[in-house]
PDB file of C-alpha atoms in Angstrom:
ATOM      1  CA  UNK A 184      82.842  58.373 133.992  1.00 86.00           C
ATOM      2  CA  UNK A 185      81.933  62.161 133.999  1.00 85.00           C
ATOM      3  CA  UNK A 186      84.228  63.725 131.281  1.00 94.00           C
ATOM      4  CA  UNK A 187      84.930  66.598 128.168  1.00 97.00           C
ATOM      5  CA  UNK A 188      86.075  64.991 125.652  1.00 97.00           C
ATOM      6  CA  UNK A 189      87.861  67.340 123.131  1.00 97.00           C
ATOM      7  CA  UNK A 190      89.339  65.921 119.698  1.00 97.00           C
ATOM      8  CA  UNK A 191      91.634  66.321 118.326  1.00 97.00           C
ATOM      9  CA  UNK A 192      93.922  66.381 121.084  1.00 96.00           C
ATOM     10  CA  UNK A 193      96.852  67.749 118.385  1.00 97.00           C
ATOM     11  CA  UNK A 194      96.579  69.177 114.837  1.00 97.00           C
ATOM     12  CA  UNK A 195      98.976  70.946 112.409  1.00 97.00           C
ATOM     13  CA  UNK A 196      97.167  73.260 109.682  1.00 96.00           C
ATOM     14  CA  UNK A 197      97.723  75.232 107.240  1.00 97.00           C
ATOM     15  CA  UNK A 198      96.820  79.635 107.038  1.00 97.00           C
ATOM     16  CA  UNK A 199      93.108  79.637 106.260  1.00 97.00           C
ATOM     17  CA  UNK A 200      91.887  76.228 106.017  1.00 97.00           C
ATOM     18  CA  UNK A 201      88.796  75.770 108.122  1.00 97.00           C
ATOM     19  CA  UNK A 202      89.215  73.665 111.360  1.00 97.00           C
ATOM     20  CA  UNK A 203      86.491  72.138 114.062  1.00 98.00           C
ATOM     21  CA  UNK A 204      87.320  71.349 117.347  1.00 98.00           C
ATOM     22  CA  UNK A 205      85.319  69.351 118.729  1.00 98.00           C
ATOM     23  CA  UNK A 206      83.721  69.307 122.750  1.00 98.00           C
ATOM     24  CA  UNK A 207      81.328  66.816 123.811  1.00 98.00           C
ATOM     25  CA  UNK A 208      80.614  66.473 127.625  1.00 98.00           C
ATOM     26  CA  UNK A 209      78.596  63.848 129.288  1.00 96.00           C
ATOM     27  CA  UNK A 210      77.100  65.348 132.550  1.00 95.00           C
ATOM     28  CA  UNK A 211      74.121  67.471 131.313  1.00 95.00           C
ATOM     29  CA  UNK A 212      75.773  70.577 132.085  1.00 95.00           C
ATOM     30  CA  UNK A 213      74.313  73.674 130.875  1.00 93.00           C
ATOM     31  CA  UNK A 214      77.856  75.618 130.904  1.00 93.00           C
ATOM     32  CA  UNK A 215      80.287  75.628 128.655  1.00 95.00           C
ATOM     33  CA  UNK A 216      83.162  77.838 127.301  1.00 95.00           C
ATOM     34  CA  UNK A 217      86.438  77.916 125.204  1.00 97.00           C
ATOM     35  CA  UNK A 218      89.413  78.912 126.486  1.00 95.00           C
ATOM     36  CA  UNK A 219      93.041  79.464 124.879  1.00 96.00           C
ATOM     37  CA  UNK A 220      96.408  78.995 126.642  1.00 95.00           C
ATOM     38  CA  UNK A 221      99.645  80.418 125.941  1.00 94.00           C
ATOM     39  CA  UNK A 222     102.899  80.798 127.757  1.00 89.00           C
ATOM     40  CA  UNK A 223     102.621  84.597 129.446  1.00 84.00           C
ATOM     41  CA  UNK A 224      99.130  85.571 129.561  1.00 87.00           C
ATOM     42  CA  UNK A 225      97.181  82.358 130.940  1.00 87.00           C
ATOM     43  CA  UNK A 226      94.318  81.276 129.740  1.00 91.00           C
ATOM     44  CA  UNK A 227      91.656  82.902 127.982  1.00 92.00           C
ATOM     45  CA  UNK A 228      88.087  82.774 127.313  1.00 92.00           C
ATOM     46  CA  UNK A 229      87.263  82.755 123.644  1.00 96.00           C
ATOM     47  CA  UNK A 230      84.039  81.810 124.072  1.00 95.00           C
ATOM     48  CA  UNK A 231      81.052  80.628 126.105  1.00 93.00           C
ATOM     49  CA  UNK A 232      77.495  78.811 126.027  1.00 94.00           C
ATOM     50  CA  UNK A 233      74.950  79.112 129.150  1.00 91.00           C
ATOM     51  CA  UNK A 234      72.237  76.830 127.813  1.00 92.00           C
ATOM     52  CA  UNK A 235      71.476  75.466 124.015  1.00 94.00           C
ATOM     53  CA  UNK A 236      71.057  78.302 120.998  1.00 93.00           C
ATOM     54  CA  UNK A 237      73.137  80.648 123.255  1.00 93.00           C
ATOM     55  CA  UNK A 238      76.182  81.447 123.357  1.00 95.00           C
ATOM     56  CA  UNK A 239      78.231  84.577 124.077  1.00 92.00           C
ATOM     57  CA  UNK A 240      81.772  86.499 123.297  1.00 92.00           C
ATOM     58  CA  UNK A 241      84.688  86.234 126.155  1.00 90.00           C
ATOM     59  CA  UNK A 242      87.994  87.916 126.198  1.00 89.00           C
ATOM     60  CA  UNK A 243      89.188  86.688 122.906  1.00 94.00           C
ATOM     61  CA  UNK A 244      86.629  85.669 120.657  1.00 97.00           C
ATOM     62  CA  UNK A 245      88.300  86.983 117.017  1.00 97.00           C
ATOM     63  CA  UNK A 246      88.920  84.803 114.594  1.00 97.00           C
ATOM     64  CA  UNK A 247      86.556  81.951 116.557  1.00 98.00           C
ATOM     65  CA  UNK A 248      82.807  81.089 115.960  1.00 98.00           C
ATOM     66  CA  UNK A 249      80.896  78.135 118.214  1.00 98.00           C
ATOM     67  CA  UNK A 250      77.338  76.710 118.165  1.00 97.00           C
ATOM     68  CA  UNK A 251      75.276  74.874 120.514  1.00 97.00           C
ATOM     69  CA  UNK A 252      72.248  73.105 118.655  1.00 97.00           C
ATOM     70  CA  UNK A 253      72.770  69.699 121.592  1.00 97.00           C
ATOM     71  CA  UNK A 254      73.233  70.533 125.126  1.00 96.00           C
ATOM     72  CA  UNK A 255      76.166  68.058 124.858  1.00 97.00           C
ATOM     73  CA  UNK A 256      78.225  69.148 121.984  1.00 98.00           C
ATOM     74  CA  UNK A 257      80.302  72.647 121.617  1.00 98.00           C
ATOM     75  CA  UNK A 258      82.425  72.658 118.879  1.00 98.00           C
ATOM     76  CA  UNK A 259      85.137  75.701 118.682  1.00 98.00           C
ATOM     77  CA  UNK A 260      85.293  76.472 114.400  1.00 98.00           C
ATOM     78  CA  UNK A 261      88.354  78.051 113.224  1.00 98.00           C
ATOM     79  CA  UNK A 262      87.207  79.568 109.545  1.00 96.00           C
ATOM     80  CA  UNK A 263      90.470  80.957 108.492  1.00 97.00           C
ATOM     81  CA  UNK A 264      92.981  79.813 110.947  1.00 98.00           C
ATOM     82  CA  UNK A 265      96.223  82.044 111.339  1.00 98.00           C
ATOM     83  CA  UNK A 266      99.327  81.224 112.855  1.00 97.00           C
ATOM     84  CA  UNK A 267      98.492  83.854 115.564  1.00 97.00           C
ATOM     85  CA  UNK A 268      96.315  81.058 116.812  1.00 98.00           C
ATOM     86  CA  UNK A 269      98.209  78.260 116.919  1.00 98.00           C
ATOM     87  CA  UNK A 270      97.673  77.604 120.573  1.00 97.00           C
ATOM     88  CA  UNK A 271      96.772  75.257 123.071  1.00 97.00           C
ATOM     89  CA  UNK A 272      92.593  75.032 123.384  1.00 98.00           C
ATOM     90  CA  UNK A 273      90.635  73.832 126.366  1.00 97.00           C
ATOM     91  CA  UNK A 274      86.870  73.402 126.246  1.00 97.00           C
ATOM     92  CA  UNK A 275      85.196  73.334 130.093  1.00 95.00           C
ATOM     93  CA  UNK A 276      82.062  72.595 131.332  1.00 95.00           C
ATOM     94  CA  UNK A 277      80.082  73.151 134.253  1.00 92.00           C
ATOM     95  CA  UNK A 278      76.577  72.437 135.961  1.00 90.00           C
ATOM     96  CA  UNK A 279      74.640  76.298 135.050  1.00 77.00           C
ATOM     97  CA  UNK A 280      75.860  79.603 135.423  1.00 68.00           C
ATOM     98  CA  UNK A 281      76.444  81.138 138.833  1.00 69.00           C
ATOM     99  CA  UNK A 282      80.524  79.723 138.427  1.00 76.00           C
ATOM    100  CA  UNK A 283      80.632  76.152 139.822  1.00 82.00           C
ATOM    101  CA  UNK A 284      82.749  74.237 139.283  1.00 89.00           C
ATOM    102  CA  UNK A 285      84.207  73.412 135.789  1.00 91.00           C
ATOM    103  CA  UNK A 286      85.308  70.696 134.487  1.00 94.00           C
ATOM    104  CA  UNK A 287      88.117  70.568 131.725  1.00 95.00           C
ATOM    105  CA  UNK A 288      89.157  68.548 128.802  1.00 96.00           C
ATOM    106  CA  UNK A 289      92.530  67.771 128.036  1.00 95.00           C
ATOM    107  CA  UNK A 290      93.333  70.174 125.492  1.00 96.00           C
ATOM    108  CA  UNK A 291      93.631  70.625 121.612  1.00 97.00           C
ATOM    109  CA  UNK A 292      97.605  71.594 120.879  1.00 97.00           C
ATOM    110  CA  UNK A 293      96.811  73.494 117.661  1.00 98.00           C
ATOM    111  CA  UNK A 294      99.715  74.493 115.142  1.00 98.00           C
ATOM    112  CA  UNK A 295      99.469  76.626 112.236  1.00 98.00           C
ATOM    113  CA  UNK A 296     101.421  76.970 109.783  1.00 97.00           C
TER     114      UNK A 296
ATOM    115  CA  UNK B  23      90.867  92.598 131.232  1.00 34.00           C
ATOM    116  CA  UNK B  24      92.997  90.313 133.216  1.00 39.00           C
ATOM    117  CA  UNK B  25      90.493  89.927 136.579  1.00 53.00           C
ATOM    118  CA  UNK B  26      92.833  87.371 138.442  1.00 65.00           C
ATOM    119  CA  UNK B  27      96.614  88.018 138.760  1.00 75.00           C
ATOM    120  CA  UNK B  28      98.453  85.351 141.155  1.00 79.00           C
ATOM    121  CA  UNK B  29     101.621  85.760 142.547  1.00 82.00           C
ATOM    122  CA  UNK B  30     104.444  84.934 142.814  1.00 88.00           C
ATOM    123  CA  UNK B  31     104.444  83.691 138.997  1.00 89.00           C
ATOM    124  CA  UNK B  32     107.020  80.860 140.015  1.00 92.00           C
ATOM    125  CA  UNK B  33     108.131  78.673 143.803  1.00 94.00           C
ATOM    126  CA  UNK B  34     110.075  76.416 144.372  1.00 95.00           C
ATOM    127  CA  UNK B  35     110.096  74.965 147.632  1.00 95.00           C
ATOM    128  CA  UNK B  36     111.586  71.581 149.316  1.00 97.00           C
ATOM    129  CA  UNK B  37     109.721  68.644 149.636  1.00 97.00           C
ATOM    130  CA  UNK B  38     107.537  69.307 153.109  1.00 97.00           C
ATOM    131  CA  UNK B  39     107.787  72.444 152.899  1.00 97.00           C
ATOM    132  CA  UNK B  40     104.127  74.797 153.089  1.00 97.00           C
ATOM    133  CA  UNK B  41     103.784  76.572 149.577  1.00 96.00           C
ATOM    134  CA  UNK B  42     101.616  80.058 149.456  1.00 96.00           C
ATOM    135  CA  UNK B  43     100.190  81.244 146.360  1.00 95.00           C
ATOM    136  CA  UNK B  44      98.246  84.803 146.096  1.00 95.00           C
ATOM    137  CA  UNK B  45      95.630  86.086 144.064  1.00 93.00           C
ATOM    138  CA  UNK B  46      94.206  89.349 143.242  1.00 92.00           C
ATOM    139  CA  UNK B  47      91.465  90.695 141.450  1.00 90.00           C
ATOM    140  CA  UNK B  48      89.891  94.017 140.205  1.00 86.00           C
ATOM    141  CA  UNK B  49      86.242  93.521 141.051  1.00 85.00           C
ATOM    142  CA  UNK B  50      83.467  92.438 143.003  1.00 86.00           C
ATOM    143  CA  UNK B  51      82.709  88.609 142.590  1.00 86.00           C
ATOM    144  CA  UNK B  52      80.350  85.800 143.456  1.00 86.00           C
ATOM    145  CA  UNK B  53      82.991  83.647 143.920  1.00 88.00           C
ATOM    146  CA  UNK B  54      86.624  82.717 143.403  1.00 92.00           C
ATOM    147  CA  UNK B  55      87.918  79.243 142.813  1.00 94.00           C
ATOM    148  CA  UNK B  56      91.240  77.914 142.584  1.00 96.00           C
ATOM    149  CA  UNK B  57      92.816  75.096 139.713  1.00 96.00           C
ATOM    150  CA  UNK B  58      95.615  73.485 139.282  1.00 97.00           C
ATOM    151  CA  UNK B  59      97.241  72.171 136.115  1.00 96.00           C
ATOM    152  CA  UNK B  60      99.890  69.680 135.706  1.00 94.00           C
ATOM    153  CA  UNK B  61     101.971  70.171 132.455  1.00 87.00           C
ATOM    154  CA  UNK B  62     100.284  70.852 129.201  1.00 79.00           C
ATOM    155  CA  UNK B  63      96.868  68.790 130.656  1.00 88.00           C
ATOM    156  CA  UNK B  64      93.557  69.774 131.338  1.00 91.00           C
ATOM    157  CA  UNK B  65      92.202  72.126 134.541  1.00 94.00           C
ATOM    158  CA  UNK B  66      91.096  70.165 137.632  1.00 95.00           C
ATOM    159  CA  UNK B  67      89.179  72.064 140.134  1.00 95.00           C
ATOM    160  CA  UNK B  68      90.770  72.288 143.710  1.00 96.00           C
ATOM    161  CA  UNK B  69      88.116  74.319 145.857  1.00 96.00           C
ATOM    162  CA  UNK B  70      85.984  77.085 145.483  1.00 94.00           C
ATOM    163  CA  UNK B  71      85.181  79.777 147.680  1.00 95.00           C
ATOM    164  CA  UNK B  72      82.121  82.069 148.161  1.00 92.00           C
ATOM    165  CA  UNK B  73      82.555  85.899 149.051  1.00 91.00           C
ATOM    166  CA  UNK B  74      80.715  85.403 152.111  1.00 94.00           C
ATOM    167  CA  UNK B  75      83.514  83.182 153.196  1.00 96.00           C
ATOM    168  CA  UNK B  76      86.682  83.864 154.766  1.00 97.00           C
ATOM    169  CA  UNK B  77      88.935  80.724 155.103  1.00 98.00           C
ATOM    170  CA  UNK B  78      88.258  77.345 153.648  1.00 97.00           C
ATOM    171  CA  UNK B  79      90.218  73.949 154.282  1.00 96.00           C
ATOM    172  CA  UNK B  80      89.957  70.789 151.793  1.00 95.00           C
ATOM    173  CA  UNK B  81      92.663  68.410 152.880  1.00 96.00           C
ATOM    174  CA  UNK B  82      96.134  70.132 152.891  1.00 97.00           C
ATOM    175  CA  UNK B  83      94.879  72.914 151.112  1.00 97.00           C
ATOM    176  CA  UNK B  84      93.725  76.384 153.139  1.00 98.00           C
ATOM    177  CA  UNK B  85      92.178  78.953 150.829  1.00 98.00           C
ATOM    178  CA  UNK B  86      91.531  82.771 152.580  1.00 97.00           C
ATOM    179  CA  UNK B  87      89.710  85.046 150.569  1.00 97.00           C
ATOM    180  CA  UNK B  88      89.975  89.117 152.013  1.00 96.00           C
ATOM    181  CA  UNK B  89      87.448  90.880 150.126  1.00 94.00           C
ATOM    182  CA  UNK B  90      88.055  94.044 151.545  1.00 94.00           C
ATOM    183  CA  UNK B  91      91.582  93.918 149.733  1.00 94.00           C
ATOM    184  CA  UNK B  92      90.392  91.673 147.163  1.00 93.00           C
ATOM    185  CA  UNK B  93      92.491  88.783 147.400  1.00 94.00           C
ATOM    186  CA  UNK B  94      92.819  85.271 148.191  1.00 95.00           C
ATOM    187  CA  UNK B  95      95.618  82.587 149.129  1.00 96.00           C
ATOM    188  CA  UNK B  96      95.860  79.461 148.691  1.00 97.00           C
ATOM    189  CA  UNK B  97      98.300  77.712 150.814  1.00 97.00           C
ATOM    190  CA  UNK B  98      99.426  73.714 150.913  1.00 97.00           C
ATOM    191  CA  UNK B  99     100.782  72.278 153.535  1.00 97.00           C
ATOM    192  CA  UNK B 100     103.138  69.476 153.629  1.00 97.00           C
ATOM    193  CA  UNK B 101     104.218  70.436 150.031  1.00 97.00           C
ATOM    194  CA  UNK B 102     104.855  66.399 148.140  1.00 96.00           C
ATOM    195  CA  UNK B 103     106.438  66.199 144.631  1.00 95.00           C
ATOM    196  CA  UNK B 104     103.066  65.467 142.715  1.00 95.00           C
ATOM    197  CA  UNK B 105     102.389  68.844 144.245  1.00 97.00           C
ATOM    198  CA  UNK B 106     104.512  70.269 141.592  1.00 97.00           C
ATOM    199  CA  UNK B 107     102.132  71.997 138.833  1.00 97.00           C
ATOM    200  CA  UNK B 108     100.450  75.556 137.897  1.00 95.00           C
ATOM    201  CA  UNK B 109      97.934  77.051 139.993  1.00 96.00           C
ATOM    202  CA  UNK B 110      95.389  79.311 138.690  1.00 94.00           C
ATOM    203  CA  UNK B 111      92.406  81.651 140.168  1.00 94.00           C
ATOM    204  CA  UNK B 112      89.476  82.334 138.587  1.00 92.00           C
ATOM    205  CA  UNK B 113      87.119  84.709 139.080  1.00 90.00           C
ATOM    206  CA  UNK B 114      83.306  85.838 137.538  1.00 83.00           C
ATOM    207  CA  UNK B 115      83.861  89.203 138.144  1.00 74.00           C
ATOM    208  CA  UNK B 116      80.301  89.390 139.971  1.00 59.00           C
ATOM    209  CA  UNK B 117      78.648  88.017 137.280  1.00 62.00           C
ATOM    210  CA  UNK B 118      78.258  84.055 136.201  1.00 54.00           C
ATOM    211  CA  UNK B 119      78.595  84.168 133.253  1.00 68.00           C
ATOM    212  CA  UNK B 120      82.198  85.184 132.282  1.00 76.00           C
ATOM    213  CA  UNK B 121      84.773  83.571 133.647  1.00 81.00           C
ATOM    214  CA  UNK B 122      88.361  85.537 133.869  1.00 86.00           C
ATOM    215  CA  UNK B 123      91.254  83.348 134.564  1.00 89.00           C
ATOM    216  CA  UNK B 124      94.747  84.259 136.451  1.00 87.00           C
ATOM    217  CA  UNK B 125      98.445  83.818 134.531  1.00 89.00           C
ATOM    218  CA  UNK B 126      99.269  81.094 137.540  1.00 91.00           C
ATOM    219  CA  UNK B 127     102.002  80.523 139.534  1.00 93.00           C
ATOM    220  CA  UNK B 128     104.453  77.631 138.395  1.00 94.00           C
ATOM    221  CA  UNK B 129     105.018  75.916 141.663  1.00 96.00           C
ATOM    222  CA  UNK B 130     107.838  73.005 141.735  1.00 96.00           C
ATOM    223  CA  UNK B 131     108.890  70.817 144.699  1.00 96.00           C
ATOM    224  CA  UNK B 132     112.657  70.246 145.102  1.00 94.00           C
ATOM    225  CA  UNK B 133     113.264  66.511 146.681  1.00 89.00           C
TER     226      UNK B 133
END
């Protein structure tokens, strides 16, 4: 079944202890991006990957670093989490660039405290 | 910047009823594409529409997109409870790599 996975799908940390979220997708896409959600302002884009070893800023992209070393994997890294980003995190997918269609994973709830 | 801006930010409409959601955005784009999201879950994609395109249908949905006044609607017909969700545009802003989300419109369906 075509999918983004994202775990963990909830976590409660503490101020400034590093954090991984992890995004794995399983349909060879080139495209993928980070994207926070909170009540008010929609979602977000933290972050975003158009093919392995690249990977670029969005809207929000303080406080966040990513890497893509597999095509597969995307992993959103919280170094120093604040409470400011206690949020709920999507990670999306899709085939290249030129804005297909994306496919979403079912969110990270992220509290901290 | 906030690129897609839907409105109105909440419906509620009976069951049967059509629903019409609006979007608008600041500048040119590729494309524009519409989501919905049922509470606290993930995206799914509902139809996407080019800039060289006016109208599109995908079941009950109808999505217009008016360039000229940069917008787009997105209309359901036949409105059913599991209709009830958040809709959200999205936009590249003319480029594909960016992606620029709207704040949605909470749409419920009164039985």
């Amino acid at each position: 079944e075509a999918q983004v996975t994202q775990n963990p799908r909830y976590l409660i940390t503490v101020t400034g202890k590093k954090l991984t979220v992890t995004c794995s997708q399983n349909m060879n896409h080139e495209y993928m991006s980070w994207y926070r959600q909170d009540p008010g302002l929609g979602l977000r884009q933290i972050y975003y990957s158009m093919n392995v070893e690249v990977t670029d800023k969005g809207d929000v992209p303080e406080g966040y670093k990513v890497s893509r070393k597999e095509k597969r994997n995307f992993p959103l890294i919280l170094e120093s989490p604040s409470p400011n980003q206690t949020s709920l995190y999507f990670c999306a997918s899709s085939e290249d660039r030129g804005f297909p269609e994306a496919f979403f994973g079912q969110g990270t709830r992220l509290t901290v405290v | 910047s906030q690129q897609g801006e839907e409105d109105p930010q909440a419906l509620s409409i009976q069951e049967g009823e059509n629903a019409t959601m609006n979007c608008s955005y600041k500048t040119s784009i590729n494309n524009l594409q519409w989501y919905r999201q049922n509470s606290g879950r993930g995206l799914v994609h509902l139809i996407l529409i080019r800039s060289n395109e006016r109208e599109k249908h995908s079941g009950r949905l109808r999505v217009t997109l008016d360039t000229s006044k940069k917008s787009s609607s997105l209309l359901i017909t036949a409105s059913r409870a599991a209709d009830t969700a958040s809709y959200f545009c999205a936009t590249d802003e003319g480029r594909d790599d960016k992606i620029i989300f709207g704040k949605g419109t909470r749409l419920h369906i009164l039985p």
